[in-house]
Structure formats: C-alpha cells, structure tokens
PDB file of C-alpha atoms in Angstrom:
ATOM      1  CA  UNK A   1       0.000   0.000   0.000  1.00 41.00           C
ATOM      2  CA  UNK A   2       2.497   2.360   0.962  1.00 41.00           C
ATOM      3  CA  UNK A   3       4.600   1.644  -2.186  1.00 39.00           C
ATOM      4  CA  UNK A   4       1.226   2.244  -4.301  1.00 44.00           C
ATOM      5  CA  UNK A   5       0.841   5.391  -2.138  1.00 43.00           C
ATOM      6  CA  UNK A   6       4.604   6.731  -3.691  1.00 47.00           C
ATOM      7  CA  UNK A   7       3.523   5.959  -6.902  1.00 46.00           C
ATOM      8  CA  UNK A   8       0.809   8.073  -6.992  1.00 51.00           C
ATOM      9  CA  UNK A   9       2.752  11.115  -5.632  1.00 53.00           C
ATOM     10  CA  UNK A  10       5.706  10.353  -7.824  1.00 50.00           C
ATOM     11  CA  UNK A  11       3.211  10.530 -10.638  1.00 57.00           C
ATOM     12  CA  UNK A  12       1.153  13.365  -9.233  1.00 74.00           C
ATOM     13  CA  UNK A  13       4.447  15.238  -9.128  1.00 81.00           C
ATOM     14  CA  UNK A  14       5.570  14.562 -12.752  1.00 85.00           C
ATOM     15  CA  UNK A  15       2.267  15.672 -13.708  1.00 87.00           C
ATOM     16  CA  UNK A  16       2.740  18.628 -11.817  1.00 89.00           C
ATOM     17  CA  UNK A  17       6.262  19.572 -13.537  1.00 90.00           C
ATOM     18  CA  UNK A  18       4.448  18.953 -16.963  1.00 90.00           C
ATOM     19  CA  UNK A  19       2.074  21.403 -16.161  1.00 90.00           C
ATOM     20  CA  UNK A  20       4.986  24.032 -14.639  1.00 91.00           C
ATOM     21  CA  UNK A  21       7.271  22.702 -18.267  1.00 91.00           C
ATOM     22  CA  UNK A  22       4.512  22.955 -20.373  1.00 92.00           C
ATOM     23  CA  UNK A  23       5.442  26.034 -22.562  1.00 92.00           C
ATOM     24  CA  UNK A  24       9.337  24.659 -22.477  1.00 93.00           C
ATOM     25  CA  UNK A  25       8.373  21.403 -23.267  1.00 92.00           C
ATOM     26  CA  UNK A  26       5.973  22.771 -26.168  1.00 91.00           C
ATOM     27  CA  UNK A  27       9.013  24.733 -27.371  1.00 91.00           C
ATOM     28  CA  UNK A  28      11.335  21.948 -27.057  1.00 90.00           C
ATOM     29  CA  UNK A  29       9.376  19.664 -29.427  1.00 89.00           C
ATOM     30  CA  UNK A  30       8.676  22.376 -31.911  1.00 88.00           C
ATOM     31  CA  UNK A  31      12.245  22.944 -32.410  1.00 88.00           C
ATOM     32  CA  UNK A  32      12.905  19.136 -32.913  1.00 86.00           C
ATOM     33  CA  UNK A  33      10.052  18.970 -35.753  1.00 84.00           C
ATOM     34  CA  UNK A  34       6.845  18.253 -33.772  1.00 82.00           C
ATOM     35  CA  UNK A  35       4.989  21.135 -35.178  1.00 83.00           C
ATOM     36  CA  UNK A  36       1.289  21.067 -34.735  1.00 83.00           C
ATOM     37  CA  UNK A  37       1.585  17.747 -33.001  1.00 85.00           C
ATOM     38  CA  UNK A  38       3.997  19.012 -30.001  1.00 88.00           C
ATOM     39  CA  UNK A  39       0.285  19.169 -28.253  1.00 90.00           C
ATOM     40  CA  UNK A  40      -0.256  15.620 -29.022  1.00 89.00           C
ATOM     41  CA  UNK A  41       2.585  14.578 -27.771  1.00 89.00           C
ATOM     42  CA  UNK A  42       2.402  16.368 -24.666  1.00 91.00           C
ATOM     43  CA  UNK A  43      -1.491  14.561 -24.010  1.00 91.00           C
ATOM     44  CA  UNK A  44       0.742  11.707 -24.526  1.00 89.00           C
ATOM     45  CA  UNK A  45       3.548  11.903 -22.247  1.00 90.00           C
ATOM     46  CA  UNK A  46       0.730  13.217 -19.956  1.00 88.00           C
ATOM     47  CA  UNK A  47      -0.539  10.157 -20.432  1.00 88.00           C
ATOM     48  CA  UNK A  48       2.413   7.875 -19.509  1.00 86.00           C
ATOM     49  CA  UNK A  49       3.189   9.770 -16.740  1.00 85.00           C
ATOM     50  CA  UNK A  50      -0.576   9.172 -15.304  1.00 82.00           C
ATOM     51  CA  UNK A  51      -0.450   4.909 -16.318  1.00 80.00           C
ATOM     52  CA  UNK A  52       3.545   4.328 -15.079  1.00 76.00           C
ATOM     53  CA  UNK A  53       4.109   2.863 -11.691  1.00 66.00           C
ATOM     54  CA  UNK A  54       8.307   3.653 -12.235  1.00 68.00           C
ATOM     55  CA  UNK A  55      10.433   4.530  -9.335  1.00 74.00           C
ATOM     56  CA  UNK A  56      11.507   7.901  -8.380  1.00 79.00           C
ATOM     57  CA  UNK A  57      13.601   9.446 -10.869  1.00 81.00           C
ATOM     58  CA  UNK A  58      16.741  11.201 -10.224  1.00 85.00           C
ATOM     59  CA  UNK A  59      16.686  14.244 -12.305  1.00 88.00           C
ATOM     60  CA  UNK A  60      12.645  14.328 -13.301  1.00 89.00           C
ATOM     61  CA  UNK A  61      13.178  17.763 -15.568  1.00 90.00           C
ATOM     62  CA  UNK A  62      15.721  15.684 -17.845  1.00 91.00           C
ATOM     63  CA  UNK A  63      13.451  12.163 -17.685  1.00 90.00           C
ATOM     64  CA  UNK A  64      10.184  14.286 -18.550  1.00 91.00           C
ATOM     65  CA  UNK A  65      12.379  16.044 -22.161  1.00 92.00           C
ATOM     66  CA  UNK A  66      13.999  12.972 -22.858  1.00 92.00           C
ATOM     67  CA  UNK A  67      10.467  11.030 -22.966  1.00 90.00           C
ATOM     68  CA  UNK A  68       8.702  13.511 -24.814  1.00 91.00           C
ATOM     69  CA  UNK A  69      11.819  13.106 -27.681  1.00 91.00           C
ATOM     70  CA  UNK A  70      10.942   9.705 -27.156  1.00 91.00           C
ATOM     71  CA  UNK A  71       7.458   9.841 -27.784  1.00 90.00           C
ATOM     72  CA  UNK A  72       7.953  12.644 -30.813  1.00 89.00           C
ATOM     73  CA  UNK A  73      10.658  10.296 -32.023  1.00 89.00           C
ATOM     74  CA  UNK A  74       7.987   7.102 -32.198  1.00 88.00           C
ATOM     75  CA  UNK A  75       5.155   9.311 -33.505  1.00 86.00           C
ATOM     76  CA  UNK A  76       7.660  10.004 -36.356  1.00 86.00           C
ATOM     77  CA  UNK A  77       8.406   6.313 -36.979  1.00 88.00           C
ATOM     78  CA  UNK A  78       4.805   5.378 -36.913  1.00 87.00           C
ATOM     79  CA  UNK A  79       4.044   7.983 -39.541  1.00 85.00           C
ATOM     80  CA  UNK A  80       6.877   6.925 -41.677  1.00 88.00           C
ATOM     81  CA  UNK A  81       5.269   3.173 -41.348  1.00 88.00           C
ATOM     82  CA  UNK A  82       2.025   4.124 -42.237  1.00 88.00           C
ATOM     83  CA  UNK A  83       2.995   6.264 -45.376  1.00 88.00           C
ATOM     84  CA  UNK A  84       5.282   3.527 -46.531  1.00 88.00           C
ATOM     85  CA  UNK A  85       2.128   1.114 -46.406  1.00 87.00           C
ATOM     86  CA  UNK A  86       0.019   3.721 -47.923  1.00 85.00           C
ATOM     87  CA  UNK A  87       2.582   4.134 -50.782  1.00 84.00           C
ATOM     88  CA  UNK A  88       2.803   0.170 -50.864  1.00 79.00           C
ATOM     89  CA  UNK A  89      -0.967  -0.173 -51.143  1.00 78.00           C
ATOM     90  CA  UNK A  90      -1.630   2.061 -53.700  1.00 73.00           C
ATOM     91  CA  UNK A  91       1.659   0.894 -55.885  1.00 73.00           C
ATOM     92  CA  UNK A  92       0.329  -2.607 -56.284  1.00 69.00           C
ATOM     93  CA  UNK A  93      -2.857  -0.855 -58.270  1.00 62.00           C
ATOM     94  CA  UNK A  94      -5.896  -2.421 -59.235  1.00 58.00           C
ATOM     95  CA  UNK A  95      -6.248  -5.800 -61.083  1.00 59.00           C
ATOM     96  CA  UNK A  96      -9.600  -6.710 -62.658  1.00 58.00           C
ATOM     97  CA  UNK A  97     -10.034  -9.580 -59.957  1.00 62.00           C
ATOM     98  CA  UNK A  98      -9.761  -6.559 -57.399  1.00 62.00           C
ATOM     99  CA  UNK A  99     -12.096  -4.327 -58.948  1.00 60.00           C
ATOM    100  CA  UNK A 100     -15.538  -4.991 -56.927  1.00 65.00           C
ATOM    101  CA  UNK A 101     -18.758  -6.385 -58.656  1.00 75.00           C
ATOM    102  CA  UNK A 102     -21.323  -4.363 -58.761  1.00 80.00           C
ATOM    103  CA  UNK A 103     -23.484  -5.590 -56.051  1.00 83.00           C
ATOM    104  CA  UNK A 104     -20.256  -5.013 -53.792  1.00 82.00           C
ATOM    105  CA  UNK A 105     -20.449  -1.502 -54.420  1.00 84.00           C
ATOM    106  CA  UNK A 106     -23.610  -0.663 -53.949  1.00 86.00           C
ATOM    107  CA  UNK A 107     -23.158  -2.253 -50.570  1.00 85.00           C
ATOM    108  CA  UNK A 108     -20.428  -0.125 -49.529  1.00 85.00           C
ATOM    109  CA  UNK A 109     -22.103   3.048 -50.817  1.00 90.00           C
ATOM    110  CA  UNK A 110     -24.904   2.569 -49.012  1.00 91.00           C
ATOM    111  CA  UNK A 111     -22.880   1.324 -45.331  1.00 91.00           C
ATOM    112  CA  UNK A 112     -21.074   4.631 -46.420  1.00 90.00           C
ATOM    113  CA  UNK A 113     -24.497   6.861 -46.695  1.00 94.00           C
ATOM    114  CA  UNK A 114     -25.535   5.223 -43.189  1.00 93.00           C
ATOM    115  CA  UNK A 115     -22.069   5.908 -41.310  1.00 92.00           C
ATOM    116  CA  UNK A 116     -22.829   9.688 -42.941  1.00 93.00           C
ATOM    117  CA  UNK A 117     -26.099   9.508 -41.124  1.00 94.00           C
ATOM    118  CA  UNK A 118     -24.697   8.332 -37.963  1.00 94.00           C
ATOM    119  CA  UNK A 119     -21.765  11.313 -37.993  1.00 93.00           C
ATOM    120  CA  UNK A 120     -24.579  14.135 -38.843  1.00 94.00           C
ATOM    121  CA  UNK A 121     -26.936  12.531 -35.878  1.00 95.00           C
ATOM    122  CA  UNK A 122     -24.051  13.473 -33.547  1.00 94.00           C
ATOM    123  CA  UNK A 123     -24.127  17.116 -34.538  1.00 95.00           C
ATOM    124  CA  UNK A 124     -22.319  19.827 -36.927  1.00 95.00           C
ATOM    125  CA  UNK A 125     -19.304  19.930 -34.494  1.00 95.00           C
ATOM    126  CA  UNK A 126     -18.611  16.307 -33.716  1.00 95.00           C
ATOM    127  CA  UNK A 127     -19.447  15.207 -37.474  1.00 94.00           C
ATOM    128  CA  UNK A 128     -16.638  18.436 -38.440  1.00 94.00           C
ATOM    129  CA  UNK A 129     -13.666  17.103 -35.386  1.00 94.00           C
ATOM    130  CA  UNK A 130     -14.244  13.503 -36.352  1.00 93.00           C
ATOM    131  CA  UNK A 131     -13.710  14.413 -40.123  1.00 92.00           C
ATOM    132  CA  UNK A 132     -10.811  17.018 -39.571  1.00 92.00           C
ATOM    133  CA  UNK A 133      -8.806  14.392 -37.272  1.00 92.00           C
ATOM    134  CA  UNK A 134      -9.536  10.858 -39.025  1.00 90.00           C
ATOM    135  CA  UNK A 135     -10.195  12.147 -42.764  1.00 88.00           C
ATOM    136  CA  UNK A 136      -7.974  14.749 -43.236  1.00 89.00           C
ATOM    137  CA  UNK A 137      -5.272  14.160 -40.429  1.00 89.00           C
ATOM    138  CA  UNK A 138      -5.385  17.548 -38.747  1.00 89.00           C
ATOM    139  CA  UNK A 139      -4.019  16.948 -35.269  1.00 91.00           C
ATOM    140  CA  UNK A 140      -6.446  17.205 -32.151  1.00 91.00           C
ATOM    141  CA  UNK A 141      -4.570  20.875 -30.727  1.00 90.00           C
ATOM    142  CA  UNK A 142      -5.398  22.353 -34.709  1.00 91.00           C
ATOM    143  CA  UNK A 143      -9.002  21.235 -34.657  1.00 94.00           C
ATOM    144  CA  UNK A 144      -9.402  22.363 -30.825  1.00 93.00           C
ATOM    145  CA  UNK A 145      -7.901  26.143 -31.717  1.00 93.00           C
ATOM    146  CA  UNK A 146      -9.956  26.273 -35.163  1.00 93.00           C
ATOM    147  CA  UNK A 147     -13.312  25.432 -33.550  1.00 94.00           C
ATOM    148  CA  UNK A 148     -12.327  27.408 -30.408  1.00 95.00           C
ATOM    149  CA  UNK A 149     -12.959  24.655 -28.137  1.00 94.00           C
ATOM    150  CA  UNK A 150     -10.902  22.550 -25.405  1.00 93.00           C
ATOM    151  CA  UNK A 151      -8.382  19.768 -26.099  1.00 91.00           C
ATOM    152  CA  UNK A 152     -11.068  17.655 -24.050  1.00 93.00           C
ATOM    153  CA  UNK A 153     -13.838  18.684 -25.897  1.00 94.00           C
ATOM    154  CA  UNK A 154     -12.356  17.604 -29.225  1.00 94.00           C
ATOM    155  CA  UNK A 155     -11.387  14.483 -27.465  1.00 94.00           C
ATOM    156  CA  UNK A 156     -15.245  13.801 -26.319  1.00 94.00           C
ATOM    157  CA  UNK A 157     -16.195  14.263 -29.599  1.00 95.00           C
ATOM    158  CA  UNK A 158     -13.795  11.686 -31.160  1.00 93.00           C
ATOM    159  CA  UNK A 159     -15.619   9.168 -28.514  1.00 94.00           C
ATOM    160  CA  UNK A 160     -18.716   9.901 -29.500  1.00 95.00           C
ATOM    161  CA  UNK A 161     -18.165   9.411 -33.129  1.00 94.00           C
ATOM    162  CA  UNK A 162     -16.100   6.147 -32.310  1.00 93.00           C
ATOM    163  CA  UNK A 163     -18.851   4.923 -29.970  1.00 94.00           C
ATOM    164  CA  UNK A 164     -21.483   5.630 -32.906  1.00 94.00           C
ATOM    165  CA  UNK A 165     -19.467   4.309 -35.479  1.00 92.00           C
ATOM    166  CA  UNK A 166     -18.501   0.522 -33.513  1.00 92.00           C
ATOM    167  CA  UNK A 167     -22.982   0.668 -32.715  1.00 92.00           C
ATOM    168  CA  UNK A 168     -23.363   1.444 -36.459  1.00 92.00           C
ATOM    169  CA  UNK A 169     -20.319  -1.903 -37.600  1.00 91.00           C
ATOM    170  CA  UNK A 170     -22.375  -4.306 -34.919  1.00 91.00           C
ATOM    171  CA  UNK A 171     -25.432  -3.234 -35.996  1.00 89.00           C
ATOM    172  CA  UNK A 172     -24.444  -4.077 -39.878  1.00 87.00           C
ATOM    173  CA  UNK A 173     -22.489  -6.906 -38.672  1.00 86.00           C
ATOM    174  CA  UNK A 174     -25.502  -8.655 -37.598  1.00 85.00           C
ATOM    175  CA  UNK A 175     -27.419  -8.387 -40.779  1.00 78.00           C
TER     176      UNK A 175
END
C-alpha cells in the first residue's frame, strides 16, 4: 500500500512539472520537428506519466524532455510506417479480380451513406472534429484552436463518433 501510495505522488508530481514545463516542453518539441503535433505529444507523455508505476527518478526535468523526444521520435516512426504502407498499397494498383462487382459496391455506398447519417446525428461539431482528425489528419490541438474549443472537448467528440461508429459496424455486422 504504501509503495502504491509513492507511486501516486511520484506521478502526481511529474504531472505537476508537466504542467509548470509545459510552454518549455511545447518549445522543445517544436524545435525538434513536432509542429502542430507538439500538443499531441504532450497529451501523450501526460498520459504515460498518469499509467507508469516507475520509481523515483533522479533528475525528473531531464526524464520528462527525454520522454517527450521519445514519444515525438515514435510518432515520427509510426508515420513513416504508415505512409510507406500507404505508398505500398496504392503501388500494387488495381487488377480486374480486385475491382468490386457491382453488387459489392452498392453495398459499400450505401454502409457509407448510413455511417454519414450516424456522424450528422451526432451534430455539426462532432461530425466536423471527427472528419478534420480521421479524414484529413489535422491533429487534435489544430481542430481544438480552429473550432475554439478545449483539447477535451475535441477528445469527447472523437468518442462519441467512435462509440457511434462501432454501434453502427455491430449493428451491420448482424445483418
């Protein structure tokens, strides 16, 4: 109990020198290339911080800069992946045995027209953050300062969506 008990206050306190770090830390990950993610990453490290049950660390100011280099450094790799797969994908092109009937299609336009439904059911805003973040890849900070709203509140919306979207897949899942 009483090691639980340091836990939290180790993690309470890293929390607490993110918050005093933020604008550093924001700057620091700019600099290195984070752009309009350095936010993300930051909800990220926030994040870790929260979920780790570590020991006490010896110089937390260097442990917090050198994670969120960390973190920037793996968002960077897992974008690299994905384009790489995206390139992949669309290099191998279509052959005609890949090219859906037509029955196919008109399936997927119409799961396509519901999933519309569902997004516009949730409202202008969520239907525009859900869009902005998954569609277009704007990052969660950009879509938070365009619409004028919270971090959080972008992030509720995202739930929303998701939630209605995984209802909408079990509901056509069944049929």
């Amino acid at each position: 109990m009483a090691l639980e008990m340091d836990a939290e206050r180790h993690n309470s306190g890293l929390q607490l020198l993110i918050v005093n770090e933020r604008a550093r830390l924001l700057r620091f990950l700019a600099v290195r290339g984070a752009g309009d993610e350095a936010e993300d990453v930051l909800q990220d490290l926030w994040q870790r911080v929260a979920l780790s049950t570590s020991q006490p660390v010896v110089d937390p100011i260097s442990y917090l800069f050198r994670a969120a280099e960390n973190l920037m450094r793996d968002r960077h790799r897992s974008n690299v992946s994905r384009e790489r797969r995206q390139q992949d994908w669309h290099s191998t092109g279509d052959t005609p045995q890949d090219v859906p009937g037509g029955e196919r299609v008109l399936i997927a336009r119409q799961r396509l027209r519901e999933a519309d439904a569902v997004l516009a059911a949730l409202g202008p805003r969520v239907d525009r953050v859900f869009r902005s973040y998954r569609l277009e890849g704007e990052s969660q900070a950009s879509i938070a300062k365009t619409l004028g709203v919270s971090l959080s509140s972008v992030e509720k919306d995202l739930q929303k969506a998701y939630r209605a979207l995984a209802a909408l897949k079990v509901k056509l899942d069944a049929e």
